[in-house]
Each structure stands twice: as structure tokens, then as C-alpha cells.
Short mmCIF file of C-alpha atoms in Angstrom, two decimals:
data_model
loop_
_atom_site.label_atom_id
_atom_site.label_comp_id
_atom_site.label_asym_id
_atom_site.label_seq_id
_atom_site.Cartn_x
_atom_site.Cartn_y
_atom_site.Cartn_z
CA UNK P 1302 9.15 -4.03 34.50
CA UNK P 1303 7.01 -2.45 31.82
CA UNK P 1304 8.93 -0.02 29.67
CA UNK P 1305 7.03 3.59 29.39
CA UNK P 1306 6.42 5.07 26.09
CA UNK P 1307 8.98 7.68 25.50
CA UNK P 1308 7.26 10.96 23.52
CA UNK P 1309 8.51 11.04 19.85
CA UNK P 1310 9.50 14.46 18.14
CA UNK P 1311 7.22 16.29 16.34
CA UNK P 1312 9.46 15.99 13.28
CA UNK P 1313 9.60 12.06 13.19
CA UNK P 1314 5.93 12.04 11.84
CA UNK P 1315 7.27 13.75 8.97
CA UNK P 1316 10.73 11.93 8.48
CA UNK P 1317 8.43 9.00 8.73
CA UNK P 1318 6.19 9.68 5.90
CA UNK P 1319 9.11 10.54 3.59
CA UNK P 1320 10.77 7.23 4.48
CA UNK P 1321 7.60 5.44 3.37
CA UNK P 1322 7.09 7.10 -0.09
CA UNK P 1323 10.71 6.67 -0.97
CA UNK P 1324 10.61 3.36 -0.25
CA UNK P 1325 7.55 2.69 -2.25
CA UNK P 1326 9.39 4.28 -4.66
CA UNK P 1327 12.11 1.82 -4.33
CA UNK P 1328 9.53 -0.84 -4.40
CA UNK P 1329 8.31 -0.05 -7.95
CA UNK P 1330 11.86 0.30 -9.55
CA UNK P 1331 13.54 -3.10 -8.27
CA UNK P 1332 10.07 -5.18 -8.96
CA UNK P 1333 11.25 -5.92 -12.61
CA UNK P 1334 14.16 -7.26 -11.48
CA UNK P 1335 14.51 -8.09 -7.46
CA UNK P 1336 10.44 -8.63 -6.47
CA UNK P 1337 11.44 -10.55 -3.24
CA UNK P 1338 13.27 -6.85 -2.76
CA UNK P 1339 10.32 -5.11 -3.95
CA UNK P 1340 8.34 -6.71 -1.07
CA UNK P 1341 10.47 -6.46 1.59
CA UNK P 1342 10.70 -2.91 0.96
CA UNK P 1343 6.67 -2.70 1.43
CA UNK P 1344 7.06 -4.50 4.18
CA UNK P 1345 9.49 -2.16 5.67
CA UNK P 1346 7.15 0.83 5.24
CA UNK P 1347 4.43 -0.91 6.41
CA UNK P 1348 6.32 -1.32 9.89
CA UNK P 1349 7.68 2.19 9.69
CA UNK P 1350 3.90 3.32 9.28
CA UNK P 1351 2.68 1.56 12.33
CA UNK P 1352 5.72 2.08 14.23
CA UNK P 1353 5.27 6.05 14.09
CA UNK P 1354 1.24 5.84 13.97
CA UNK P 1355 1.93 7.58 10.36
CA UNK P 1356 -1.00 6.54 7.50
CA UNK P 1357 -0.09 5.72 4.66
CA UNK P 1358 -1.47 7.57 1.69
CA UNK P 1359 -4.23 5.32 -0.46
CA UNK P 1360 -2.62 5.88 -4.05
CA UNK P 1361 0.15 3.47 -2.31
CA UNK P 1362 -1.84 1.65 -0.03
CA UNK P 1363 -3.98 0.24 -3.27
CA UNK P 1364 -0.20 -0.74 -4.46
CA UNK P 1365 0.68 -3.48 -1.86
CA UNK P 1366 -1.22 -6.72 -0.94
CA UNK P 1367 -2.42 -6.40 2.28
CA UNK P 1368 -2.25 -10.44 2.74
CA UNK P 1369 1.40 -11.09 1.56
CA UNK P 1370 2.81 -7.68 1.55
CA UNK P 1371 3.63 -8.07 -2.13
CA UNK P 1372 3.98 -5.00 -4.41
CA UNK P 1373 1.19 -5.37 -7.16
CA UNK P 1374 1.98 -4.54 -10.75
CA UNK P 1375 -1.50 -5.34 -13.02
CA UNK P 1376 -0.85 -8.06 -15.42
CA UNK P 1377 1.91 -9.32 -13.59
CA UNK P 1378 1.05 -10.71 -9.96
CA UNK P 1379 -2.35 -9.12 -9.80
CA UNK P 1380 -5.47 -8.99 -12.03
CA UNK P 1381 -7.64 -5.69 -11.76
CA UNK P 1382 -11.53 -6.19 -13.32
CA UNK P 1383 -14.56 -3.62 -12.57
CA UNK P 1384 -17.61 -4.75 -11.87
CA UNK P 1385 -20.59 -2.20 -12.74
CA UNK P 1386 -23.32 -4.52 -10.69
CA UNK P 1387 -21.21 -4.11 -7.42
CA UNK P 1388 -19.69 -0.83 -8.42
CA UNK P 1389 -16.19 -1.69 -7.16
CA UNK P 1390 -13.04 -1.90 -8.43
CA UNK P 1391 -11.53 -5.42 -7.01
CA UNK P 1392 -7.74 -6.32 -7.24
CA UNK P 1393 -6.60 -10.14 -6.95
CA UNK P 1394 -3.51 -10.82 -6.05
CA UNK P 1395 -1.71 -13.81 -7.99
CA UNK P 1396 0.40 -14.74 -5.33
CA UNK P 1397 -1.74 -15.43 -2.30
CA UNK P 1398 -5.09 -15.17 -4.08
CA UNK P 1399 -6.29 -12.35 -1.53
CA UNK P 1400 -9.40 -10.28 -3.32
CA UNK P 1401 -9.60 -6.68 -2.35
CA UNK P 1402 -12.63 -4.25 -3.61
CA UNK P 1403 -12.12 -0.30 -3.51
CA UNK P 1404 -15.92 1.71 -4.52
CA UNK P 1405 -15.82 3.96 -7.19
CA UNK P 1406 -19.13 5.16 -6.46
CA UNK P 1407 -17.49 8.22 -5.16
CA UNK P 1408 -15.20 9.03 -7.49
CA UNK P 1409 -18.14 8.50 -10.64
CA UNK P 1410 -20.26 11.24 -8.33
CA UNK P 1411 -17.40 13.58 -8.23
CA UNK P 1412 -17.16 13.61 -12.13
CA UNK P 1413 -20.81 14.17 -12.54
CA UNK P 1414 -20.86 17.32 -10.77
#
């Protein structure tokens, strides 16, 4: 038999989100020391995010590998470089090699005005 959804309160979204920026939070104060702890605590909010439908916010999404679930810290398991031709910022992680590009188009419009 197939199990029906059950309807989650209204305050779980927001339990949820707290959960995931405290342990992000975690994440970036045991990397120094513990990164295998660092990561497993991304991957726990990353399950805790899908698990309650909750996004997470991009200033911490553009902190995690999205590959290898690896906390990134520039200069020590990922490289950061601009490039002005393709007007993106693009993280590579050092531990799986995954590339990821984020635009700054937007963000160079925004300072214009």
C-alpha cells in the first residue's frame, strides 16, 4: 500500500529554514578543523531543504558544491576567477573538479543605476 502524504504544519517551513542556516553555520566553523564534518553538515541541510520543500537562500547555496556536497572555502578546496568575456563569476571545486558559473551581469546593472 502507498503511504499518503500527511499535511505538515505551517510552522515546520520555518523551523526548517532555521535548521538549515545554523547548520551552515556549523559548516563554516568545523571546516578548519573537521571538513568531512563540515560536509556532512551541508549535506544534512541539503536533505532538510528538500525534505520540507524549503529553498535555500543563494548567499549559502554559492557556499556548497553542488557535485560532492563539499563546503567551499576560496583558496582552500575551491578556486574563484571572473571572467569579463563571459561575464560570470565561475567557482571550481578542488575536490571533484565540478565548474559552476553565477552572472554578474545583474548585479554590475544594479550598481550603475
Amino acid at each position: 500500500m502507498v503511504k499518503s502524504k500527511q499535511a505538515k504544519p505551517s510552522g515546520w517551513k520555518r523551523i526548517a529554514k532555521e535548521r538549515v542556516s545554523i547548520l551552515f553555520k556549523q559548516a563554516g566553523k568545523e571546516f578548519r578543523k573537521h571538513p568531512e564534518r563540515s560536509k556532512r553538515y551541508v549535506e544534512l541541510s541539503r536533505k532538510i531543504g528538500m525534505r520540507y520543500n524549503v529553498r535555500i537562500p543563494k548567499d549559502l547555496r554559492r557556499r556548497f558544491c553542488s557535485k560532492c556536497s563539499s563546503y567551499l572555502r576560496p583558496g582552500v578546496n575551491c578556486r574563484v576567477r571572473t571572467s569579463e568575456s563571459k561575464q560570470a563569476v565561475t567557482v571550481t571545486c578542488l575536490v571533484c573538479g565540478f565548474v559552476s558559473r553565477h552572472p554578474y551581469i545583474r548585479e554590475k546593472q544594479n550598481i550603475k543605476q
